């Protein structure tokens, strides 16, 4: 087996299992060369250079954007493909109505047919990675085999990739096996298959992030959610943020919002000038692995080491830290270019696009200059507000869990669940307008329980049961809240400014956690009165604030009946505690 010439020091002793698997994949896919990734800076520099030479990567203006590159994906390969993503369990019911399902034997045969000989003329990269701090008992390892050097570079930014991960795998003996090929990038020959019972992923025909960077959605959410249910923890689509109040209290909060609803912005929130003394730092922006601790609280780690964020809309007003963070050592995918080779995207008030995301001269008649789902990949260490606690092997203790969606109406700015089981109903009821992060129509409301609809690796009914069981193990559970930053008035204008001002809502939540803030009871939970929020320096009218905090019982009766219809598809697998919570809410609304 060929190894990369720059690999001078021997790799750690491989477990038989790793060696046998890589060899069997080599025989199936027939690559010209095999490259074991060690994860050094030099290795990534060489791979980047190689892609620049071959024209797959473009160096951006190095004076303004040192170390930054542009990658253009195939125009048919710009988002996650949920309709081509499968969970392949022995029993169809274990995957549930929330997943596409295929029999595992059939799925393996189909995928192996696609993989047969697919790496001829290419290099097979073996990418060992660790999700979570290398010394954390909560971290889990995997190996991705891929024929895309672009994927390798992304994985180096997004995970703890290389030699140390392989050493941990050799010590532990278990790992998630991910096999990926870009294939022909043909949408007709594209599938993302998960085999949670075998801790295996097979992904063919796409080079796009969520389909191809197997450590992220495929491993850290779909496979990990299955492992978490078996082992008694939670793998969630949540950001993790650290907040220090002017009183000097530190709190950690997890928040689940559907894709492209502002998780990265909330994780990197900049306090408004009128709220002096607050300090906000980032633990993670997309995924949280959450364990019950010996103290009866929930403790969370961020399994990732970088951000794969949506670019459009990022500017000094919306997210100054992110804007600064992506000016160096960042890999851009599908953004536009200015005359002098700087990246450009919608939402920037400076610069002008001349080349669009497909490499054509920019013409507004062709649509936006940058793809609405264009992305930055960057190491978390580039974040000026990266919290050192993100590297803590024990994780951070959670004071609150926030669920949220993008809703024009119905959901108020914020409300608090009555207790844990009611909070599980609040999470299970998340609904949101769809975004460009997945292929399909944008802007239609769909149910997205816990923001996990595209990512839960098993039957949602069993998942909610697991959430309820987790609560019964906690003597000090986090409080659960729901937010909606996207409510609009009758003319369609946003009622709430969002971004940094969201801290006012979170400040109220933290005061609820410490028993200091007031609230009123409503049929859906506890809401702040306008006077319970810190509105000093906030530029929102009293009328808008009152509208943001109203609950319309008629709309909510309709919401409850939609939820009942939604739950019906899961039959009697739905935990009785969840149905009881829905019934109690219906009674309060009657
Ligand atoms: C993401 C997503 O890329 O949720 O994080 O789609
Ligand atoms: Mn996400």
Coordinates of C-alpha atoms and ligand atoms in Angstrom, one line a residue:
X1 CA 0.0 0.0 0.0
X2 CA 1.5 3.4 -1.0
X3 CA 1.9 6.0 1.7
X4 CA 2.5 9.7 1.3
X5 CA 6.2 10.5 0.8
X6 CA 6.2 13.2 3.5
X7 CA 5.1 10.7 6.1
X8 CA 8.5 10.1 7.6
X9 CA 7.6 9.0 11.1
X10 CA 5.8 5.7 11.4
X11 CA 2.0 5.8 12.1
X12 CA 0.9 4.3 15.4
X13 CA 0.5 0.6 15.4
X14 CA -2.8 0.0 13.6
X15 CA -5.5 -2.1 15.0
X16 CA -6.2 -5.1 12.8
X17 CA -9.7 -3.8 12.3
X18 CA -8.6 -0.5 10.8
X19 CA -6.0 -2.1 8.6
X20 CA -8.4 -4.7 7.3
X21 CA -11.1 -2.2 6.6
X22 CA -8.9 0.2 4.7
X23 CA -7.5 -2.7 2.7
X24 CA -11.0 -4.0 1.8
X25 CA -12.0 -0.5 0.7
X26 CA -8.9 -0.2 -1.4
X27 CA -9.7 -3.4 -3.2
X28 CA -13.3 -2.3 -3.8
X29 CA -12.5 1.3 -5.0
X30 CA -9.2 0.6 -6.8
X31 CA -7.4 4.0 -6.1
X32 CA -4.0 4.8 -7.7
X33 CA -2.6 5.8 -4.3
X34 CA -3.4 5.6 -0.6
X35 CA -2.6 8.6 1.7
X36 CA -2.8 8.2 5.5
X37 CA -3.5 11.7 6.8
X38 CA -1.4 12.7 9.8
X39 CA -3.0 16.1 10.3
X40 CA 0.1 18.2 10.3
X41 CA 0.1 21.8 9.0
X42 CA 2.6 20.9 6.4
X43 CA 0.4 18.1 5.1
X44 CA -2.6 20.5 4.7
X45 CA -0.4 23.1 3.1
X46 CA 0.8 20.6 0.5
X47 CA -2.7 19.4 -0.2
X48 CA -4.0 23.0 -0.6
X49 CA -1.1 23.8 -2.9
X50 CA -1.9 20.7 -5.0
X51 CA -5.5 21.8 -5.3
X52 CA -4.5 25.3 -6.3
X53 CA -2.2 23.8 -9.0
X54 CA -5.0 21.6 -10.3
X55 CA -7.4 24.6 -10.4
X56 CA -9.9 23.1 -7.9
X57 CA -9.0 25.8 -5.3
X58 CA -8.4 29.5 -6.1
X59 CA -6.2 31.7 -3.9
X60 CA -8.1 34.7 -2.8
X61 CA -6.5 38.2 -2.6
X62 CA -3.7 37.3 -0.2
X63 CA -3.1 40.8 1.0
X64 CA -6.7 41.3 2.2
X65 CA -7.4 37.6 2.9
X66 CA -4.2 35.8 3.8
X67 CA -4.4 32.1 3.7
X68 CA -7.9 32.1 2.2
X69 CA -9.1 30.1 -0.7
X70 CA -12.2 29.7 -2.8
X71 CA -13.8 26.4 -3.8
X72 CA -16.6 26.2 -6.3
X73 CA -18.8 23.1 -6.0
X74 CA -20.7 21.6 -8.9
X75 CA -23.8 23.8 -9.4
X76 CA -26.1 20.8 -8.7
X77 CA -24.2 20.0 -5.4
X78 CA -24.7 23.0 -3.1
X79 CA -26.7 21.8 -0.1
X80 CA -27.7 18.7 1.9
X81 CA -29.9 16.3 0.1
X82 CA -32.4 15.0 2.6
X83 CA -34.4 13.1 0.0
X84 CA -31.3 11.0 -0.8
X85 CA -30.3 10.5 2.9
X86 CA -31.2 7.2 4.5
X87 CA -31.1 5.4 7.8
X88 CA -30.7 1.7 7.2
X89 CA -31.7 -0.3 10.3
X90 CA -32.7 -3.9 10.4
X91 CA -36.2 -2.9 11.4
X92 CA -37.9 -0.1 9.4
X93 CA -39.7 1.1 12.6
X94 CA -36.4 1.8 14.3
X95 CA -35.6 4.4 11.6
X96 CA -39.2 5.8 12.0
X97 CA -41.4 8.0 9.7
X98 CA -38.9 10.8 10.2
X99 CA -36.2 9.0 8.0
X100 CA -35.9 7.5 4.6
X101 CA -35.2 3.8 5.1
X102 CA -33.6 1.0 3.1
X103 CA -32.9 -2.6 4.2
X104 CA -29.2 -2.7 5.2
X105 CA -28.3 -5.6 2.9
X106 CA -29.9 -3.8 -0.1
X107 CA -28.3 -0.5 0.8
X108 CA -24.8 -2.1 1.1
X109 CA -25.2 -3.8 -2.2
X110 CA -26.4 -0.6 -3.9
X111 CA -23.6 1.5 -2.4
X112 CA -20.8 -1.1 -3.0
X113 CA -22.0 -1.2 -6.7
X114 CA -21.4 2.6 -6.9
X115 CA -18.1 2.4 -5.0
X116 CA -16.7 -0.5 -7.2
X117 CA -13.7 0.9 -9.0
X118 CA -14.8 4.5 -8.4
X119 CA -11.3 5.7 -7.2
X120 CA -9.4 4.6 -10.3
X121 CA -7.0 7.5 -11.2
X122 CA -7.6 9.1 -7.8
X123 CA -6.0 9.1 -4.4
X124 CA -7.7 7.4 -1.4
X125 CA -7.3 9.5 1.7
X126 CA -7.6 7.8 5.1
X127 CA -8.8 10.6 7.5
X128 CA -8.7 9.6 11.2
X129 CA -10.6 12.1 13.4
X130 CA -11.8 12.7 16.9
X131 CA -15.1 14.4 17.6
X132 CA -14.5 16.3 20.9
X133 CA -11.3 17.1 22.9
X134 CA -8.8 14.3 22.4
X135 CA -8.6 13.7 26.1
X136 CA -12.4 13.8 26.8
X137 CA -14.2 10.6 27.9
X138 CA -17.2 12.0 25.9
X139 CA -15.3 12.3 22.6
X140 CA -15.7 9.6 19.9
X141 CA -13.5 8.8 17.0
X142 CA -14.1 7.9 13.4
X143 CA -12.2 7.3 10.2
X144 CA -13.4 8.8 6.9
X145 CA -12.1 7.4 3.7
X146 CA -12.5 9.8 0.8
X147 CA -11.2 10.6 -2.6
X148 CA -11.6 14.3 -2.2
X149 CA -8.7 16.4 -1.0
X150 CA -11.2 19.3 -0.4
X151 CA -12.9 17.1 2.1
X152 CA -9.6 16.3 3.8
X153 CA -8.8 20.0 4.2
X154 CA -12.3 20.7 5.6
X155 CA -12.0 17.8 8.0
X156 CA -8.7 19.1 9.2
X157 CA -10.4 22.4 10.1
X158 CA -13.6 20.9 11.5
X159 CA -12.3 18.1 13.6
X160 CA -9.2 16.9 15.6
X161 CA -7.8 15.1 12.6
X162 CA -4.7 12.9 12.2
X163 CA -2.2 11.0 14.1
X164 CA -3.5 11.6 17.7
X165 CA -7.0 10.4 16.6
X166 CA -5.5 7.3 15.1
X167 CA -3.7 6.7 18.3
X168 CA -6.9 6.9 20.3
X169 CA -8.6 4.6 17.9
X170 CA -5.8 2.1 18.3
X171 CA -6.2 2.3 22.1
X172 CA -10.0 2.1 22.1
X173 CA -10.6 -0.3 19.3
X174 CA -13.9 1.3 18.2
X175 CA -14.5 3.9 15.6
X176 CA -17.2 5.0 13.2
X177 CA -16.4 3.9 9.6
X178 CA -17.2 6.5 6.9
X179 CA -16.7 5.8 3.3
X180 CA -17.1 8.7 0.9
X181 CA -16.5 9.3 -2.8
X182 CA -17.5 12.3 -4.9
X183 CA -18.2 9.7 -7.7
X184 CA -19.3 11.5 -10.8
X185 CA -21.2 14.2 -8.9
X186 CA -24.3 13.0 -10.6
X187 CA -27.5 13.7 -8.7
X188 CA -28.9 10.5 -10.1
X189 CA -26.1 8.5 -8.5
X190 CA -26.0 10.3 -5.1
X191 CA -26.9 8.7 -1.7
X192 CA -26.0 9.3 1.9
X193 CA -26.6 6.0 3.8
X194 CA -26.3 5.5 7.5
X195 CA -26.0 2.1 9.2
X196 CA -26.2 3.0 12.9
X197 CA -26.2 -0.7 14.1
X198 CA -22.8 -1.1 12.3
X199 CA -21.5 2.4 13.2
X200 CA -21.0 2.9 9.4
X201 CA -21.7 5.6 6.9
X202 CA -21.5 5.4 3.1
X203 CA -21.8 8.6 1.1
X204 CA -21.5 8.8 -2.7
X205 CA -21.8 11.4 -5.4
X206 CA -21.6 14.7 -3.5
X207 CA -18.8 16.9 -2.3
X208 CA -21.0 19.3 -0.3
X209 CA -20.3 19.8 3.4
X210 CA -23.2 18.0 5.2
X211 CA -23.1 15.2 2.6
X212 CA -19.4 14.7 2.5
X213 CA -17.7 15.9 5.7
X214 CA -18.8 12.7 7.5
X215 CA -17.7 13.7 10.9
X216 CA -20.4 16.4 11.1
X217 CA -24.0 15.6 10.4
X218 CA -23.5 11.9 9.5
X219 CA -21.4 10.9 12.5
X220 CA -21.9 13.6 15.2
X221 CA -25.7 13.7 14.8
X222 CA -27.2 10.7 13.0
X223 CA -24.9 7.9 14.2
X224 CA -24.1 9.6 17.5
X225 CA -27.8 10.2 18.4
X226 CA -28.2 6.4 18.1
X227 CA -25.2 5.7 20.2
X228 CA -26.3 8.3 22.7
X229 CA -29.7 6.6 23.1
X230 CA -28.0 3.3 23.8
X231 CA -25.4 4.8 26.2
X232 CA -27.6 7.4 28.0
X233 CA -26.7 10.8 26.6
X234 CA -27.9 13.2 23.9
X235 CA -26.4 14.2 20.6
X236 CA -28.1 17.5 19.6
X237 CA -28.2 20.1 16.8
X238 CA -27.3 22.8 19.3
X239 CA -24.9 25.7 19.7
X240 CA -23.1 26.2 23.0
X241 CA -22.5 29.6 24.4
X242 CA -20.8 31.0 27.6
X243 CA -22.3 34.1 29.2
X244 CA -20.7 36.2 32.0
X245 CA -23.2 38.6 33.5
X246 CA -22.2 42.0 34.9
X247 CA -22.6 40.4 38.4
X248 CA -19.8 38.0 37.5
X249 CA -22.0 34.9 37.2
X250 CA -21.1 32.5 34.4
X251 CA -23.7 30.5 32.6
X252 CA -23.6 28.0 29.7
X253 CA -26.6 27.7 27.4
X254 CA -27.4 25.3 24.6
X255 CA -29.7 26.3 21.7
X256 CA -31.3 24.3 19.0
X257 CA -32.4 26.1 15.8
X258 CA -33.0 24.7 12.4
X259 CA -30.2 25.1 9.8
X260 CA -29.5 28.7 8.7
X261 CA -31.5 30.3 11.6
X262 CA -28.7 32.1 13.3
X263 CA -26.9 29.5 15.5
X264 CA -23.5 30.8 14.6
X265 CA -24.5 34.4 15.2
X266 CA -26.0 33.6 18.6
X267 CA -22.9 31.5 19.5
X268 CA -20.7 34.6 18.7
X269 CA -23.1 37.2 20.0
X270 CA -21.7 40.7 20.6
X271 CA -23.5 42.5 23.5
X272 CA -25.1 45.8 22.6
X273 CA -23.4 48.9 23.9
X274 CA -26.3 49.6 26.2
X275 CA -25.6 46.3 28.1
X276 CA -22.2 47.0 29.5
X277 CA -20.5 44.3 31.6
X278 CA -21.7 41.3 29.7
X279 CA -19.1 38.9 28.1
X280 CA -20.1 36.3 25.6
X281 CA -17.8 33.5 24.4
X282 CA -18.3 30.6 22.0
X283 CA -18.1 26.9 22.9
X284 CA -19.7 25.6 19.7
X285 CA -22.0 26.7 16.9
X286 CA -23.8 23.6 15.6
X287 CA -23.6 20.4 17.6
X288 CA -23.6 19.5 21.3
X289 CA -23.0 16.2 23.0
X290 CA -24.7 16.3 26.3
X291 CA -24.2 14.0 29.3
X292 CA -25.8 13.8 32.8
X293 CA -23.1 14.6 35.3
X294 CA -22.7 13.2 38.9
X295 CA -24.1 16.5 40.2
X296 CA -27.5 15.9 38.5
X297 CA -26.8 18.6 35.9
X298 CA -26.3 18.2 32.2
X299 CA -22.8 18.7 30.9
X300 CA -22.0 19.4 27.2
X301 CA -19.1 19.3 24.8
X302 CA -18.7 20.6 21.3
X303 CA -17.6 17.7 19.2
X304 CA -16.3 19.9 16.5
X305 CA -13.2 22.0 16.2
X306 CA -14.3 24.5 13.5
X307 CA -17.2 26.2 11.9
X308 CA -18.9 25.5 8.6
X309 CA -21.0 28.6 8.5
X310 CA -23.4 30.3 6.1
X311 CA -21.6 33.3 4.6
X312 CA -24.3 35.6 3.2
X313 CA -25.5 38.2 5.8
X314 CA -22.1 38.1 7.7
X315 CA -21.0 41.7 8.1
X316 CA -19.6 44.0 10.8
X317 CA -23.1 44.9 12.0
X318 CA -24.6 41.4 12.2
X319 CA -21.5 39.5 13.5
X320 CA -18.3 41.5 13.7
X321 CA -16.4 38.6 15.3
X322 CA -17.3 36.2 12.5
X323 CA -16.5 38.9 9.9
X324 CA -13.0 39.3 11.4
X325 CA -12.6 35.6 11.9
X326 CA -13.0 34.7 8.2
X327 CA -10.4 37.2 6.9
X328 CA -7.6 34.7 7.4
X329 CA -7.0 31.0 6.9
X330 CA -10.5 30.4 5.7
X331 CA -11.9 28.1 3.0
X332 CA -14.8 29.7 1.2
X333 CA -17.2 27.6 -0.9
X334 CA -19.5 29.2 -3.5
X335 CA -19.0 32.9 -2.8
X336 CA -18.6 35.6 -5.5
X337 CA -15.5 37.5 -6.3
X338 CA -14.6 41.2 -6.6
X339 CA -12.4 42.7 -9.3
X340 CA -9.3 42.3 -7.1
X341 CA -10.0 38.7 -6.1
X342 CA -11.7 39.3 -2.7
X343 CA -14.6 37.1 -1.7
X344 CA -18.0 38.8 -1.9
X345 CA -21.5 37.9 -0.7
X346 CA -24.9 39.4 -0.3
X347 CA -25.1 41.5 2.9
X348 CA -21.7 43.2 2.5
X349 CA -22.0 46.9 2.1
X350 CA -18.5 47.3 0.6
X351 CA -17.1 45.9 -2.6
X352 CA -18.8 44.8 -5.8
X353 CA -19.2 41.4 -7.2
X354 CA -17.8 40.9 -10.7
X355 CA -17.7 37.1 -10.9
X356 CA -20.6 35.0 -9.4
X357 CA -20.4 31.8 -7.4
X358 CA -20.4 29.7 -10.6
X359 CA -17.5 31.6 -12.0
X360 CA -19.6 33.6 -14.5
X361 CA -19.5 37.4 -15.0
X362 CA -22.0 38.6 -12.4
X363 CA -25.4 39.4 -13.8
X364 CA -28.2 40.0 -11.3
X365 CA -30.6 38.3 -13.8
X366 CA -28.9 35.0 -12.8
X367 CA -29.8 35.5 -9.2
X368 CA -27.6 36.3 -6.2
X369 CA -23.8 36.7 -6.7
X370 CA -23.0 34.3 -3.8
X371 CA -25.0 31.1 -3.4
X372 CA -27.5 31.6 -0.5
X373 CA -25.9 28.5 1.1
X374 CA -22.3 29.5 0.4
X375 CA -20.1 28.6 3.4
X376 CA -16.9 29.4 5.3
X377 CA -14.9 26.7 6.9
X378 CA -12.6 28.0 9.6
X379 CA -10.8 26.7 12.7
X380 CA -12.6 27.6 15.9
X381 CA -9.3 28.9 17.2
X382 CA -9.6 31.8 14.7
X383 CA -12.7 33.0 16.7
X384 CA -11.5 35.9 18.9
X385 CA -14.1 34.9 21.5
X386 CA -13.4 31.1 21.5
X387 CA -13.8 30.0 25.1
X388 CA -11.0 28.0 26.6
X389 CA -13.7 25.9 28.2
X390 CA -14.4 24.4 24.7
X391 CA -11.3 22.3 25.2
X392 CA -12.3 21.2 28.7
X393 CA -12.6 17.3 28.6
X394 CA -15.5 17.5 31.2
X395 CA -17.5 19.9 29.1
X396 CA -19.6 22.7 30.5
X397 CA -22.7 22.6 32.8
X398 CA -25.9 23.8 31.2
X399 CA -28.2 26.4 32.9
X400 CA -30.7 26.5 30.0
X401 CA -31.7 24.8 26.8
X402 CA -33.3 27.0 24.1
X403 CA -35.4 25.8 21.2
X404 CA -36.4 28.1 18.4
X405 CA -37.7 28.3 14.9
X406 CA -38.3 30.9 12.1
X407 CA -42.0 31.8 12.3
X408 CA -43.7 34.8 10.9
X409 CA -46.5 34.5 13.5
X410 CA -47.8 32.2 16.2
X411 CA -44.6 31.8 18.4
X412 CA -43.9 34.8 20.7
X413 CA -40.4 36.2 21.1
X414 CA -39.8 34.0 24.1
X415 CA -41.6 31.6 26.6
X416 CA -40.4 29.2 29.2
X417 CA -41.6 25.6 29.6
X418 CA -43.3 24.7 32.9
X419 CA -40.9 21.8 33.6
X420 CA -38.7 19.2 31.8
X421 CA -41.5 17.1 30.3
X422 CA -43.4 20.2 29.1
X423 CA -40.0 21.3 27.7
X424 CA -39.8 18.1 25.7
X425 CA -43.1 19.0 24.1
X426 CA -41.9 22.5 23.4
X427 CA -38.8 21.0 21.7
X428 CA -40.9 18.4 19.8
X429 CA -43.2 21.1 18.6
X430 CA -40.5 23.2 16.9
X431 CA -41.6 24.3 13.4
X432 CA -39.8 26.5 11.1
X433 CA -39.7 28.0 7.6
X434 CA -37.3 26.1 5.4
X435 CA -33.9 27.7 4.3
X436 CA -31.3 27.2 1.6
X437 CA -29.3 24.8 3.7
X438 CA -31.2 21.9 2.2
X439 CA -32.3 21.3 -1.4
X440 CA -36.0 22.1 -1.8
X441 CA -38.5 24.9 -1.5
X442 CA -37.4 27.8 0.8
X443 CA -39.8 29.5 3.2
X444 CA -42.5 26.8 3.9
X445 CA -43.2 25.9 7.5
X446 CA -42.3 22.4 8.4
X447 CA -42.1 20.5 11.7
X448 CA -38.5 20.2 12.9
X449 CA -38.6 18.7 16.4
X450 CA -35.6 19.8 18.4
X451 CA -34.2 21.1 15.0
X452 CA -33.3 17.4 14.4
X453 CA -35.7 16.5 11.6
X454 CA -32.8 16.1 9.1
X455 CA -30.4 14.6 11.7
X456 CA -32.0 12.2 14.1
X457 CA -30.7 8.7 13.3
X458 CA -33.7 6.8 14.7
X459 CA -37.4 7.0 15.2
X460 CA -38.5 10.3 16.7
X461 CA -41.0 8.6 19.0
X462 CA -38.1 6.7 20.6
X463 CA -36.0 9.9 20.7
X464 CA -38.7 11.8 22.6
X465 CA -38.9 8.8 25.0
X466 CA -35.2 9.0 25.5
X467 CA -35.5 12.8 26.3
X468 CA -38.1 12.1 28.9
X469 CA -36.0 9.4 30.5
X470 CA -33.0 11.7 30.6
X471 CA -35.1 14.2 32.5
X472 CA -36.0 11.7 35.2
X473 CA -32.3 11.2 35.9
X474 CA -31.6 14.9 36.5
X475 CA -31.9 16.4 40.0
X476 CA -30.9 19.8 38.6
X477 CA -32.1 20.0 35.0
X478 CA -31.6 23.1 32.9
X479 CA -34.7 25.2 32.3
X480 CA -36.2 25.0 28.8
X481 CA -37.2 28.0 26.7
X482 CA -38.5 28.7 23.2
X483 CA -37.6 31.7 21.1
X484 CA -38.7 33.2 17.8
X485 CA -36.5 36.0 16.5
X486 CA -38.4 36.1 13.2
X487 CA -41.9 37.3 14.1
X488 CA -43.3 39.9 11.7
X489 CA -46.0 42.5 11.7
X490 CA -49.0 42.7 9.4
X491 CA -46.9 44.5 6.8
X492 CA -44.3 41.7 6.8
X493 CA -41.6 43.7 8.8
X494 CA -39.5 41.9 11.4
X495 CA -40.7 43.0 14.9
X496 CA -37.4 42.2 16.6
X497 CA -33.9 43.5 15.6
X498 CA -32.2 40.2 16.5
X499 CA -28.4 39.7 16.6
X500 CA -26.8 41.4 19.7
X501 CA -30.2 42.5 21.0
X502 CA -31.0 38.8 21.6
X503 CA -28.9 39.1 24.7
X504 CA -31.9 40.9 26.4
X505 CA -34.0 37.8 26.0
X506 CA -31.2 35.5 27.2
X507 CA -30.5 37.8 30.2
X508 CA -34.2 37.3 31.2
X509 CA -33.8 33.5 30.9
X510 CA -30.7 33.5 33.1
X511 CA -32.5 35.6 35.7
X512 CA -35.3 33.0 35.6
X513 CA -32.7 30.3 36.2
X514 CA -31.5 32.1 39.3
X515 CA -35.1 32.9 40.5
X516 CA -34.7 36.7 40.0
X517 CA -36.9 37.5 37.0
X518 CA -40.7 37.9 36.8
X519 CA -43.0 36.2 34.3
X520 CA -46.7 35.7 33.6
X521 CA -48.3 32.4 33.1
X522 CA -49.9 31.7 29.7
X523 CA -51.4 28.5 28.3
X524 CA -48.1 27.7 26.5
X525 CA -45.8 28.5 29.4
X526 CA -44.3 31.5 31.2
X527 CA -43.7 34.8 29.3
X528 CA -41.9 37.9 30.4
X529 CA -43.9 41.1 30.7
X530 CA -42.3 44.0 28.8
X531 CA -41.0 45.4 32.1
X532 CA -39.3 42.0 32.9
X533 CA -36.9 42.6 29.9
X534 CA -34.0 45.0 30.0
X535 CA -35.1 47.4 27.3
X536 CA -32.7 50.2 28.1
X537 CA -31.2 51.5 24.9
X538 CA -33.4 49.2 22.8
X539 CA -34.9 50.7 19.7
X540 CA -38.2 48.8 19.6
X541 CA -41.6 50.4 20.2
X542 CA -43.8 49.5 23.1
X543 CA -46.5 48.3 20.7
X544 CA -44.0 46.0 18.9
X545 CA -42.8 44.6 22.2
X546 CA -46.4 43.9 23.3
X547 CA -47.1 42.2 20.0
X548 CA -44.0 40.1 20.3
X549 CA -45.2 38.9 23.7
X550 CA -48.8 38.0 22.8
X551 CA -50.1 34.5 22.6
X552 CA -53.2 34.2 20.4
X553 CA -55.3 31.2 21.8
X554 CA -57.0 30.6 18.5
X555 CA -53.7 30.3 16.6
X556 CA -52.4 28.1 19.3
X557 CA -55.4 25.8 19.2
X558 CA -54.7 25.3 15.5
X559 CA -51.0 24.8 16.4
X560 CA -51.9 22.1 19.0
X561 CA -54.2 20.3 16.5
X562 CA -51.4 20.4 13.9
X563 CA -49.1 18.9 16.5
X564 CA -51.6 16.2 17.3
X565 CA -51.9 15.3 13.6
X566 CA -48.1 15.3 13.3
X567 CA -47.7 12.9 16.3
X568 CA -50.3 10.6 14.9
X569 CA -47.9 9.3 12.2
X570 CA -45.7 7.9 15.0
X571 CA -48.7 5.8 16.3
X572 CA -48.6 4.4 19.8
X573 CA -44.8 4.6 19.9
X574 CA -45.2 8.2 21.1
X575 CA -44.4 8.3 24.8
X576 CA -47.5 8.8 26.9
X577 CA -45.8 11.6 28.8
X578 CA -45.6 13.7 25.6
X579 CA -49.3 13.1 24.8
X580 CA -50.2 14.0 28.3
X581 CA -48.3 17.3 28.0
X582 CA -50.1 18.1 24.7
X583 CA -53.5 17.3 26.4
X584 CA -52.7 19.6 29.3
X585 CA -51.8 22.4 26.9
X586 CA -55.0 21.9 24.9
X587 CA -57.0 22.1 28.2
X588 CA -55.2 25.3 29.1
X589 CA -56.1 26.7 25.7
X590 CA -59.7 25.6 25.8
Ligands
LIG1 C1 -25.4 22.9 8.7 C2 -26.8 22.6 8.6 O1 -24.6 23.0 7.8 O2 -27.5 22.5 9.6 O3 -25.0 23.1 9.9 O4 -27.3 22.5 7.4
LIG2 MN1 -26.5 22.7 11.4

